[in-house]
XYZ file of C-alpha atoms in Angstrom:
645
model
C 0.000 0.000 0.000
C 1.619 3.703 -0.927
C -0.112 6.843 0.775
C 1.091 10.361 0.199
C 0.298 12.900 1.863
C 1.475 16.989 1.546
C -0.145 20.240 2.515
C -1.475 22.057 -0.458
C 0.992 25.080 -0.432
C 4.474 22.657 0.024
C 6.555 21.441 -2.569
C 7.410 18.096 -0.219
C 5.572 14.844 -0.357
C 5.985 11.954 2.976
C 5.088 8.911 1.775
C 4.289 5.431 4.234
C 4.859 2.136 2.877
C 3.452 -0.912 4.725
C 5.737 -3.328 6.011
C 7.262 -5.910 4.090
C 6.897 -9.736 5.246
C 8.009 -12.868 3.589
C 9.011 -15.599 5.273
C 12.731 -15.437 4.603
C 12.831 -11.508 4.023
C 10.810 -8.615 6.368
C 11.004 -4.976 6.521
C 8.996 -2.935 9.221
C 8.885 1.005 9.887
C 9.551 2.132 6.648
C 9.288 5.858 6.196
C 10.025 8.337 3.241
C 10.411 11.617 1.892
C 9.862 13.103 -1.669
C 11.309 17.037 -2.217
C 10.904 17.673 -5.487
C 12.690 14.692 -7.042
C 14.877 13.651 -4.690
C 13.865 10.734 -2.510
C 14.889 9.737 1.138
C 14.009 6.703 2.675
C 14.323 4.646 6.198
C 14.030 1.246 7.143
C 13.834 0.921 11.075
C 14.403 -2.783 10.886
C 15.288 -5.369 8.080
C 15.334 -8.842 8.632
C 16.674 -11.752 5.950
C 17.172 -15.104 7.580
C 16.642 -14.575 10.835
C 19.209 -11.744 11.157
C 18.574 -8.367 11.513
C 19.814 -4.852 10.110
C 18.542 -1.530 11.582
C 18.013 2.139 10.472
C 19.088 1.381 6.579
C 18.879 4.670 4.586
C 18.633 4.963 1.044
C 19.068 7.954 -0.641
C 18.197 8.344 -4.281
C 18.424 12.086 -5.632
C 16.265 11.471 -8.752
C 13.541 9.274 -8.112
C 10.850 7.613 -10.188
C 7.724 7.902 -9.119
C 4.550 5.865 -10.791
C 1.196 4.673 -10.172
C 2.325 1.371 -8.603
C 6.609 1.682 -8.894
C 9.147 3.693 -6.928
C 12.169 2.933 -9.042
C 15.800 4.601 -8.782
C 18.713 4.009 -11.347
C 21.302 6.103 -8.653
C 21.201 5.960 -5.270
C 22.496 5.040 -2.445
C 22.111 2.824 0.196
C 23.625 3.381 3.756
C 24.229 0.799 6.958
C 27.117 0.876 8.803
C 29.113 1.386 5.257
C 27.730 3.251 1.715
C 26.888 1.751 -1.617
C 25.758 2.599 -5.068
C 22.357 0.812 -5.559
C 19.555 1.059 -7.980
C 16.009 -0.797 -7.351
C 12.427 -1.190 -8.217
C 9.583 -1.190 -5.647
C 6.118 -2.321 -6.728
C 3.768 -2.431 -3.946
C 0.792 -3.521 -5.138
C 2.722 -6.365 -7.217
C 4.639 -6.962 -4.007
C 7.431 -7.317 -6.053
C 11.242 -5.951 -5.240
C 14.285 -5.278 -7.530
C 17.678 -4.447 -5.785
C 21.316 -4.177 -7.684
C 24.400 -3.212 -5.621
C 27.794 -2.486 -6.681
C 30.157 -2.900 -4.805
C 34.682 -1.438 -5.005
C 36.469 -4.393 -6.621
C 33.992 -5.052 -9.002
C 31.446 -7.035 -6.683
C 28.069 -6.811 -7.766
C 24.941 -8.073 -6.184
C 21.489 -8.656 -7.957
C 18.406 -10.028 -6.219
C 15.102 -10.042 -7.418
C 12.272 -10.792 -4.768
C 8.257 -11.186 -4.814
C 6.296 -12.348 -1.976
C 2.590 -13.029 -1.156
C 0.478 -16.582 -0.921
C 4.327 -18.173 -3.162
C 7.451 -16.256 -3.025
C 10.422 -16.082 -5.059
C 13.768 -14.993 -4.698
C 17.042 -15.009 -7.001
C 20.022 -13.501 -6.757
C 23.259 -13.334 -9.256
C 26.617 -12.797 -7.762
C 29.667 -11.459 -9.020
C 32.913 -11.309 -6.819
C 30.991 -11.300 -4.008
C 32.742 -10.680 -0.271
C 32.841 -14.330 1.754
C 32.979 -11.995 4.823
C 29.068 -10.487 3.775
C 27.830 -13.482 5.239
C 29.568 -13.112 9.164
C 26.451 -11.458 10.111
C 23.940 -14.297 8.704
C 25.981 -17.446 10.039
C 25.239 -18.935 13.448
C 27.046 -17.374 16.422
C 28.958 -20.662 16.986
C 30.143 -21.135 13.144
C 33.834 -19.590 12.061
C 33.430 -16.675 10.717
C 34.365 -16.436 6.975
C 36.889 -12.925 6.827
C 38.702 -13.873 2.811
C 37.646 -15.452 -0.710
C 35.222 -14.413 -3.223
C 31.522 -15.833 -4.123
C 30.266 -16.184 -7.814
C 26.972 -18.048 -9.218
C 23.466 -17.569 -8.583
C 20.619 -18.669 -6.605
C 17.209 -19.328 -6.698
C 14.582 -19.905 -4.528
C 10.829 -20.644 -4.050
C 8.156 -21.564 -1.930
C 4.803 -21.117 -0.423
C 4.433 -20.208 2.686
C 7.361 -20.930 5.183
C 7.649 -24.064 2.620
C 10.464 -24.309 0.313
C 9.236 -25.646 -3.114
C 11.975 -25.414 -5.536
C 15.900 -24.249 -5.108
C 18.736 -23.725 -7.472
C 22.327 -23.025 -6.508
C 25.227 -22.787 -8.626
C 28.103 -21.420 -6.832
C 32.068 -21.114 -7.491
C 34.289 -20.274 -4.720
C 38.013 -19.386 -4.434
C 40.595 -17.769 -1.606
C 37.812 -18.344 0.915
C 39.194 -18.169 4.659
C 37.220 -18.727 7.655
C 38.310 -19.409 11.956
C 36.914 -18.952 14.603
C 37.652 -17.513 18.262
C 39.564 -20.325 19.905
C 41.587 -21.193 16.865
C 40.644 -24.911 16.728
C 38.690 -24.029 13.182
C 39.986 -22.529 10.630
C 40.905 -22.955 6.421
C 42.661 -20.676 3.952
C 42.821 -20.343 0.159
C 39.855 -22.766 -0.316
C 38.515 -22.989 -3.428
C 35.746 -25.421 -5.571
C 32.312 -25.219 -6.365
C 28.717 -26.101 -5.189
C 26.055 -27.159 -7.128
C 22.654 -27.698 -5.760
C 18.808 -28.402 -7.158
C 15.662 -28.735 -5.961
C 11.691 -29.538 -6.831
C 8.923 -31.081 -5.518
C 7.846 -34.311 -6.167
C 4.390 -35.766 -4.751
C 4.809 -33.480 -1.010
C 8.415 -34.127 -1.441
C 10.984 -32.219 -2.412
C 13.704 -34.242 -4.413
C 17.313 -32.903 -4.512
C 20.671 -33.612 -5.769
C 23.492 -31.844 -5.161
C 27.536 -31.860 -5.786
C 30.327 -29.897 -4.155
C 33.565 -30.210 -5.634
C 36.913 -29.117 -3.136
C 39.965 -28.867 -5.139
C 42.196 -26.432 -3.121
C 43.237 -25.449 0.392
C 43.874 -26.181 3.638
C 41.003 -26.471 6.811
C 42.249 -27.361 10.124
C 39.114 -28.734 12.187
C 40.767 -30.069 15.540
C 42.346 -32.359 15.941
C 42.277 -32.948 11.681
C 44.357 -30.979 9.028
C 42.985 -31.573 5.477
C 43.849 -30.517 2.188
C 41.557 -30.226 -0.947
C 41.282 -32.719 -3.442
C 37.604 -34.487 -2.876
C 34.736 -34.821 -4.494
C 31.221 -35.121 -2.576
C 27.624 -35.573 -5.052
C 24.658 -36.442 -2.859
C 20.589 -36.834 -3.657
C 17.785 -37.681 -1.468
C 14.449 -36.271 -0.416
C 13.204 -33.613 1.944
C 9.720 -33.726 3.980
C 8.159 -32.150 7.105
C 9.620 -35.050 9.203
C 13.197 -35.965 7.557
C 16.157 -35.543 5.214
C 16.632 -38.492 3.400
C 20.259 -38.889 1.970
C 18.963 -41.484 -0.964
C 22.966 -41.939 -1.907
C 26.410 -39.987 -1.407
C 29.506 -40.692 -2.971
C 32.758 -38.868 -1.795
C 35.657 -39.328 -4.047
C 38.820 -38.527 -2.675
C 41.540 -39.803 -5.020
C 44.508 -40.473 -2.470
C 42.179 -42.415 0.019
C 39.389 -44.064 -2.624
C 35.854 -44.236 -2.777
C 33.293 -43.903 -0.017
C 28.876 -44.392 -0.705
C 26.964 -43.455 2.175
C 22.908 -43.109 2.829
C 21.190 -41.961 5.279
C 18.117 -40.571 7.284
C 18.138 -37.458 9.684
C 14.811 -37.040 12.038
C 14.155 -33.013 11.631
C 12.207 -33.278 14.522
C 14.430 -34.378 17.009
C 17.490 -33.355 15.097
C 19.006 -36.703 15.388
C 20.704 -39.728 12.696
C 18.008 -42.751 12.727
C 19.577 -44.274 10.131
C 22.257 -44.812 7.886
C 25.065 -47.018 6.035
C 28.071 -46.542 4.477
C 30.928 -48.373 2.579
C 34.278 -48.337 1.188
C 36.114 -50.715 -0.986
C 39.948 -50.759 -1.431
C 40.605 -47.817 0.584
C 44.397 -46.575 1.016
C 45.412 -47.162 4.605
C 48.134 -44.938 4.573
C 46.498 -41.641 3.864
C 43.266 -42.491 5.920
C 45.242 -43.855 9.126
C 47.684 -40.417 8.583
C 44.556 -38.044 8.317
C 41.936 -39.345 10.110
C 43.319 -42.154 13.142
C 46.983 -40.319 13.875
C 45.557 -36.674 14.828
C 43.454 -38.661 17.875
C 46.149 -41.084 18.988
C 48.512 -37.820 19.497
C 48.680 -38.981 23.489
C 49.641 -42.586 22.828
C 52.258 -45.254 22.053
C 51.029 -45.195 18.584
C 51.397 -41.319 18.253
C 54.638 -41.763 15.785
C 53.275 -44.809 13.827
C 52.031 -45.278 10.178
C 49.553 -47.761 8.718
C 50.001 -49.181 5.022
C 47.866 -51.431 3.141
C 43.924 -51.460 1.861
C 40.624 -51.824 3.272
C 37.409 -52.674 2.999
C 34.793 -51.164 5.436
C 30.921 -51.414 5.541
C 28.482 -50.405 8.532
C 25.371 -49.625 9.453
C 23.724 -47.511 11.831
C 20.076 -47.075 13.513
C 18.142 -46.293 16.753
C 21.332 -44.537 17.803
C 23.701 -47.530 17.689
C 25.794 -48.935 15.662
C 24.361 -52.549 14.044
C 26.963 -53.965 12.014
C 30.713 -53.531 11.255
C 32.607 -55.453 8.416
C 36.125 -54.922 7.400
C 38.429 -55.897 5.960
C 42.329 -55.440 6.000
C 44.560 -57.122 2.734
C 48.469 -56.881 3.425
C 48.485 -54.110 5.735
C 51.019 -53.200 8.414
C 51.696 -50.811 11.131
C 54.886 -49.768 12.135
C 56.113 -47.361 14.439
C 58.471 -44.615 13.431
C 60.967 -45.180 16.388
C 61.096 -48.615 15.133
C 59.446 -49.820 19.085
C 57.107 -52.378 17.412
C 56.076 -53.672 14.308
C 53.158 -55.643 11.998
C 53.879 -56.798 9.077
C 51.082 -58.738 6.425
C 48.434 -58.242 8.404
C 44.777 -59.793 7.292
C 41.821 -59.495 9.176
C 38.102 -60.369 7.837
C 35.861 -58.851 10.474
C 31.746 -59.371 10.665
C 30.585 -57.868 13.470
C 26.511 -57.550 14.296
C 25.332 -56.209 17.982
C 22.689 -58.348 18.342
C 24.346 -61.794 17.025
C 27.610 -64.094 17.436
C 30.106 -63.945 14.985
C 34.076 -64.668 14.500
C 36.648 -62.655 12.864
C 40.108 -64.427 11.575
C 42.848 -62.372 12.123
C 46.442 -63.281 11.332
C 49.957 -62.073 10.907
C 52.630 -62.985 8.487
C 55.400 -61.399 10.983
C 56.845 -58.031 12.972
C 58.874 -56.943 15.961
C 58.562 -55.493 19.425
C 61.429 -53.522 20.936
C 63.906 -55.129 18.339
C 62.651 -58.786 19.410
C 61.655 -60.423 16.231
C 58.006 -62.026 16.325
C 57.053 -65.054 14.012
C 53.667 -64.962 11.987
C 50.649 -66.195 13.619
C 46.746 -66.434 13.395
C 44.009 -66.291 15.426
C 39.961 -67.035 15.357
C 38.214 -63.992 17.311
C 34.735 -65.014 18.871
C 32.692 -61.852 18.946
C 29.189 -60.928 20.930
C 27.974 -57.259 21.342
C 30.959 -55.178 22.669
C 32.685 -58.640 23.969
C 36.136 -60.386 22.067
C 37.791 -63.366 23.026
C 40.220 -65.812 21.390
C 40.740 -68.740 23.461
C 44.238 -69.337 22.162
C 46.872 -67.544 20.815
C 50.582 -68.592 19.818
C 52.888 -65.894 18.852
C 56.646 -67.225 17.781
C 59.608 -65.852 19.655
C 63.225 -66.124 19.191
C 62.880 -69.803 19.045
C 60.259 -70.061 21.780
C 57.009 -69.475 21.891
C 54.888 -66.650 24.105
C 51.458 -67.870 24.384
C 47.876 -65.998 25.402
C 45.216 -67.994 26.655
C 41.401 -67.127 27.519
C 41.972 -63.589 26.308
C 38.714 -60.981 26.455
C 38.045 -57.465 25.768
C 34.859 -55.367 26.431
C 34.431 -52.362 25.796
C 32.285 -50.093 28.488
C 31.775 -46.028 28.724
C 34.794 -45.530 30.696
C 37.150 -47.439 27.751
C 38.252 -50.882 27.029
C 38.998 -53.771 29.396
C 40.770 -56.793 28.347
C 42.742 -59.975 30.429
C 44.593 -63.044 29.468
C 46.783 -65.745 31.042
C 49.433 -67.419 29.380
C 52.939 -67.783 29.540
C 56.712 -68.268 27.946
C 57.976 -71.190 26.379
C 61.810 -71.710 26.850
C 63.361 -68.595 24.291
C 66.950 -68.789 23.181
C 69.011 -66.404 25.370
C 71.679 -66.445 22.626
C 69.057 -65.352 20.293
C 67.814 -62.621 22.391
C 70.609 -61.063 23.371
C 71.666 -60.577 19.928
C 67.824 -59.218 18.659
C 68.569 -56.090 21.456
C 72.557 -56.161 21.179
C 73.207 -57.015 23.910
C 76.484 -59.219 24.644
C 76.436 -62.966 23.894
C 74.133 -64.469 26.893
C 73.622 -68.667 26.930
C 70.600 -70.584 28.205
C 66.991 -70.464 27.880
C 64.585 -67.684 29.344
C 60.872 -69.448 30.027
C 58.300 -68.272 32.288
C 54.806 -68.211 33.292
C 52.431 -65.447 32.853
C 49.224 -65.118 35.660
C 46.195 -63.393 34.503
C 46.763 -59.959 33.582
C 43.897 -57.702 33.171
C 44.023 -53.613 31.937
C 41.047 -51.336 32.821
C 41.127 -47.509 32.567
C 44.549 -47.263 31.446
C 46.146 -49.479 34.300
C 47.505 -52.946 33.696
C 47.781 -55.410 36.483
C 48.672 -58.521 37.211
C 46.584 -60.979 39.674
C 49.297 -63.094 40.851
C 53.571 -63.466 40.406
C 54.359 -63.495 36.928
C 57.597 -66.497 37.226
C 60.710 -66.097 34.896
C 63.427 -69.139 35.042
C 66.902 -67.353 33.616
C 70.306 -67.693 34.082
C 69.671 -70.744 35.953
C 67.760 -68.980 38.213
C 64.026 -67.798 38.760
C 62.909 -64.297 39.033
C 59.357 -63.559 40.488
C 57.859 -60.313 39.642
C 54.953 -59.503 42.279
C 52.751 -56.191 42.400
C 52.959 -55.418 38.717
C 51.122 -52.202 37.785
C 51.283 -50.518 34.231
C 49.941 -46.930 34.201
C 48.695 -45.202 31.393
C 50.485 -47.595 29.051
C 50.046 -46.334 25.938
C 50.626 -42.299 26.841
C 53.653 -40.887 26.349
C 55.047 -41.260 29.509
C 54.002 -44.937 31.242
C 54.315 -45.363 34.616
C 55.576 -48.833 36.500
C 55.360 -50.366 39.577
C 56.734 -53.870 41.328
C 58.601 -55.882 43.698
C 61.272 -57.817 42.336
C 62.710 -61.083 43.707
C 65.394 -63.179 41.563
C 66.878 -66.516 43.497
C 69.943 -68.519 43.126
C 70.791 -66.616 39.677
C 74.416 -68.010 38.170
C 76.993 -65.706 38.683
C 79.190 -67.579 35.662
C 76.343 -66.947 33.474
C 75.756 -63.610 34.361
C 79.444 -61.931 34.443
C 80.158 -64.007 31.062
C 77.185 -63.043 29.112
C 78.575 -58.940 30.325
C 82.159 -59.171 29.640
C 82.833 -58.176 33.576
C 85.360 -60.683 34.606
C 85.126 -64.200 35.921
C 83.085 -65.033 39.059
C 81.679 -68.456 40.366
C 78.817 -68.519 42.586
C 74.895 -67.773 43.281
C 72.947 -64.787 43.892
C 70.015 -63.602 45.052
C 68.753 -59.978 43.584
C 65.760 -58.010 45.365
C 63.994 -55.079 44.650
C 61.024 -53.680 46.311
C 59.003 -50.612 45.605
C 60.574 -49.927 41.774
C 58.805 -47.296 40.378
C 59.688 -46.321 36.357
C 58.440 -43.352 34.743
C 58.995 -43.621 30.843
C 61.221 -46.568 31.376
C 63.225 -45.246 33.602
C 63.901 -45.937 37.547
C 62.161 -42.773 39.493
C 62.398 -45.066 43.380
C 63.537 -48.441 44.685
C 64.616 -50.212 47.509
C 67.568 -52.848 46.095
C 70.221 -55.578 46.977
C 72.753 -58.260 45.468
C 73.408 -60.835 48.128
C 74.943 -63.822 47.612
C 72.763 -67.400 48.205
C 72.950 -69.606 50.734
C 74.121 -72.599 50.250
C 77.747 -74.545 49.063
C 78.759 -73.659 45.754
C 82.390 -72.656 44.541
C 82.987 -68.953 45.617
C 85.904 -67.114 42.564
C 86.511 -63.701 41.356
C 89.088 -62.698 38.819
C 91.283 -60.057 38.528
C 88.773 -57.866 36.436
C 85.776 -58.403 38.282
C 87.341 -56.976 41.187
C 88.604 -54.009 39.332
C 84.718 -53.325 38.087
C 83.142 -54.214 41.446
C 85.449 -51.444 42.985
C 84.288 -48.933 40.800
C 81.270 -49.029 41.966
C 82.257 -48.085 45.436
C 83.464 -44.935 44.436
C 86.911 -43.041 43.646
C 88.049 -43.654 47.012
C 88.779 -47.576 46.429
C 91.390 -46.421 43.774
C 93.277 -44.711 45.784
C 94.041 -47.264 48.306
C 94.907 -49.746 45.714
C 98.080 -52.198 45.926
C 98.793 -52.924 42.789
C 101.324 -55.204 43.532
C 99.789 -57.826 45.273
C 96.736 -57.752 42.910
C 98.962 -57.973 39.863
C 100.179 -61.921 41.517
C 96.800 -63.112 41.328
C 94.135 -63.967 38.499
C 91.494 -65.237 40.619
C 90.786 -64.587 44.699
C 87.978 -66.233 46.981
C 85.546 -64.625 48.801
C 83.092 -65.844 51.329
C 80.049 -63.447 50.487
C 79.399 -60.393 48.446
C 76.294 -57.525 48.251
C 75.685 -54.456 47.227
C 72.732 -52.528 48.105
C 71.062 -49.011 46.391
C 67.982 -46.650 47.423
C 67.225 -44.453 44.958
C 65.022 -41.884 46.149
C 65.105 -37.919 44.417
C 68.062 -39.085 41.527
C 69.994 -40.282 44.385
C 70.669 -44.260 44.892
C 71.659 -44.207 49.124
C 74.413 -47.289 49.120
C 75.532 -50.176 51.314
C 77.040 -53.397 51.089
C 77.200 -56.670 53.066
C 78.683 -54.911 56.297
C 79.857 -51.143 57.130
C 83.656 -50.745 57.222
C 85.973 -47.742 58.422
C 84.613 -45.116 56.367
C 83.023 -47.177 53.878
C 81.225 -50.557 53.262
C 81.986 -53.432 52.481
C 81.039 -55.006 48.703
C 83.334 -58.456 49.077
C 84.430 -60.093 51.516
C 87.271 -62.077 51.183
C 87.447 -66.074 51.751
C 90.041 -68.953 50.993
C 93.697 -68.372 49.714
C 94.044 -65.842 48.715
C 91.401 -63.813 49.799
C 90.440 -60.250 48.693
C 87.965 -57.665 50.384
C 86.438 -55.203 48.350
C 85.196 -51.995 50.334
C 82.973 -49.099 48.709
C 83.639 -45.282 50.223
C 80.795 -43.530 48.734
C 77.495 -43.536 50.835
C 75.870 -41.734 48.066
C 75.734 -41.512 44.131
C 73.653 -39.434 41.590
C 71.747 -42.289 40.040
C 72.870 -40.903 36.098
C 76.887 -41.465 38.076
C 76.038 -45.007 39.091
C 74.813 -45.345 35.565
C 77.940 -43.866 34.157
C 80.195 -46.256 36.282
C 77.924 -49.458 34.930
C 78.617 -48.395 31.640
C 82.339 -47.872 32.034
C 83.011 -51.491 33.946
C 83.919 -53.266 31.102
C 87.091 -50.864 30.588
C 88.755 -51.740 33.651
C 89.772 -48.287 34.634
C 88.875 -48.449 38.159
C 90.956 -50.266 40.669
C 90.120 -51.484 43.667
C 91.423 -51.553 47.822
C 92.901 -54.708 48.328
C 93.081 -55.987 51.980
């Protein structure tokens, strides 16, 4: 409706224009001014999509004014900035022409007409990214680079949407966000997207093609180079994604379709599949960025896959995939998996088994053998009653295994144990020197909940002759980046010929017994214990050579050397003793030292025994842990001497 008024004797005209109401577009207190033929108008507020624009001027200094048009070919339109616009207003058509232009060649033209249908279309030529800040959602990243060309079209009845049309090309665009955890730069492709109705429905198809730039959406950082076309339906109640396929030519090919409840914004269905996907671009893009915390945070996947699944009532129902000569490996060369197959069927609400199997790898240097394995599988529950994994000539085997998974993580156990491994073997997998026997033992059940593995009972080792029993095992956070460890020690009757042989420190005959209580490691290494070398009772043949003395003094401290007699050591290649110990508490970097029995000023380490007979005493009560470390490593050079009594 368009009223003028003016007193008979003035040369100015007011005009009121009722408000303006569509349902994606309203204007309300519009008021304007006609002297002579300049024109002056103001809208108090002006709404397009839910966001809102207040006391917009236009100012138009030669206006057109006819029965049912208020046109303008130069004006002006003012917000918070100013630009050249022309338009067409027809009132009683209820129809609206606007056509901005913009510095750097941007120009805007939309066309709008409202009433019992609508229409809008718009054409768009270099147009600002950053225009739309002010019509995204509060919580979106805001858009501040990049330029918008195509055109749109839209139509409805209503607040119903019967028929769209986009065709949009976009390049430099660059969007974050507050926080920085969103944001992309110099992105570029297009988006195409159509709509009509179709019996109540409206059927679309639509295809958005990303060939440049970067978007870092934490914790991911992708790059362009995908492909994404999609149809499917639209009603009062749902989106239905009828199909989607997302081509992304370094990973492979993904279909997906799906159902979204518009009601309670919510997935209640969907499915999706992938055949002969690359592992090694998927695991770097979309697995490493979460496992940034963990023992797999350096690691890389190779290999293809096939995955399937499908999802409804807000679970997942079924999982199958499938991996064909993958591996994982970790960077820092810590473990290994070589040929790895696995054909996996899972369904929540039925048994199935997987078969999983590995043609070979490594953990901490030690080789591992191939192996295979049939996984039982119910719900969230795995188990494998038997599993055989070749080691260095032996064997380490895991019996009744089982995982669940629960809303506070996984939880697994398993029993098992050692068969007899070649010590010759393993010493020279880790380089260590040449060590002889067997190493077997016998693993209780260990179970891992919330990060923690535990043992329930001793885990038994037999070695050098000997048997070690490791009690109070704890594993913290195991696969973070710094685990934490915690048990008590006890090693009987070890062989001392074994031992000092297999280390190149001199000859010694005899048994020993090795305890340590309360270790505590932090990223593998010693942060507290309480520990001692004594030797076992019992009669056995008690020898030390010439150079074990040397590298047991050293040990003790600087003090040893200096009492040294050189002479009478220099007779002898070998000396009896009737016990020997050494004892360390490390507490704050510093091990706290003792031996068998205090001395003048010192401890004693050996004590001599037969003919001849040698006592080895140790004058320093304390030692920075990395110095004890130092002195271990420097034994074998025989450097140190030692006090000879």
């Amino acid at each position: 409706m368009l009223t003028l008024a003016a007193p008979a004797f003035a040369q100015q005209i007011a005009l009121h224009i009722e408000d303006i109401a569509a349902p994606t577009f309203q204007a309300s207190g519009i008021s304007a001014e006609l002297e002579s033929s300049r024109f002056t108008a103001t809208i108090k507020q002006l709404s397009v999509q839910g966001h809102d624009w207040k006391n917009v001027r236009l100012t138009c200094p030669a206006i057109i004014l006819e029965r049912d048009t208020i046109a303008c070919t130069q004006g002006t339109l003012t917000e918070e900035q100013s630009w050249p616009v022309r338009f067409s207003y027809a009132p009683g058509a209820k129809q609206l022409m606007l056509d901005l232009s913009l510095p750097a060649r941007e120009h805007w033209h939309v066309e709008a007409r409202w009433g019992k249908r609508w229409d809008i279309a718009a054409n768009i030529d270099n147009g600002k990214a950053a225009h739309f800040r002010t019509w995204l959602p509060q919580d979106m990243p805001a858009p501040s680079a990049g330029v918008i060309n195509g055109k749109l079209n839209f139509s409805g009845s209503d607040t119903n949407l019967l028929a769209a049309d986009m065709d949009l090309r976009l390049a430099g665009i660059a969007f974050s966000d507050t926080s920085g955890l969103h944001a992309g730069e110099k992105i570029s492709g297009k988006v195409r997207l159509t709509a009509h109705p179709v019996n109540r429905e409206l059927v679309w198809q639509g295809e958005a093609l990303w060939d440049q730039g970067e978007i870092y959406w934490d914790p991911l950082y992708l790059t362009g180079g995908a492909r994404l076309s999609a149809r499917g339906r639209l009603d009062p109640q749902r989106v239905t994604l009828a199909q989607a396929s997302l081509h992304w030519p370094a990973i492979g090919d993904i279909s997906a379709s799906g159902s979204w409840d518009r009601t309670s914004r919510s997935l209640s269905a969907s499915s999706f599949q992938g055949t002969q996907l690359a592992l090694d671009p998927l695991y770097r893009s979309f697995a490493l960025p979460f496992l940034g915390k963990t023992a797999l945070a350096k690691s890389a996947a190779s290999g293809k896959m096939d995955i399937a699944g499908r999802f409804a009532e807000g679970k997942i129902q079924s999982l199958d995939l499938t991996l064909d000569h993958a591996a994982l490996q970790d960077k820092d060369g810590r473990f290994a998996l070589r040929d790895v197959h696995l054909k996996l069927p899972w369904r929540a609400q039925a048994a199935t088994s997987a078969d999983f199997g590995v043609g070979g790898g490594q953990v901490l240097s030690l080789p591992l053998g191939g192996f295979t394995a049939a996984i039982q599988m119910q719900d969230k529950k795995f188990s494998t009653p038997r599993l055989d994994i070749p080691l260095l000539g032996g064997a380490l085997g895991i019996e009744n295994f089982q995982a669940t998974s629960s809303p506070q993580g996984w939880r697994w156990e398993f029993e098992g144990g050692l068969t007899p491994v070649s010590m010759e073997q393993l010493s020279a997998a880790l380089h260590w020197p040449k060590m002889h026997g067997t190493l077997a033992g016998v693993v209780p059940r260990v179970r891992y909940d919330a990060g923690k593995l535990t043992l329930d009972g001793a885990l038994l080792i037999k070695a050098f002759d000997g048997t070690a029993v490791i009690q109070d095992l704890a594993l913290l956070d195991a696969l973070g980046p710094a685990p934490r460890l915690q048990a008590n020690i006890d090693m009987r009757n070890l062989d001392l010929d074994l031992l000092t042989r297999t280390f190149s420190f001199g000859s010694m005959q005899g048994r020993i017994d090795v305890s340590v209580k309360g270790l505590e490691l932090s990223n593998w290494k010693p942060v507290a214990f309480d520990g001692s070398v004594r030797s076992s009772p019992g009669d056995y043949p008690r020898k030390i050579s010439q150079r074990a003395v040397q590298n047991i003094s050293s040990l003790g401290g600087a003090g040893a050397a200096a009492a040294i007699q050189r002479s009478f050591l220099g007779i002898f290649e070998q000396f009896g003793y009737s016990q020997l110990g050494l004892s360390c508490v490390l507490k704050n970097g510093v091990c706290h030292m003792g031996g068998i029995a205090p001395a003048p000023n010192g401890y004693i380490i050996v004590k001599g025994g037969g003919i001849p007979a040698i006592t080895v005493i140790g004058y320093n009560p304390s030692v920075s842990w990395d110095e004890l470390i130092t002195r271990l490593q420097r034994v074998t050079q025989g450097n140190s001497t030692p006090v000879v009594q």
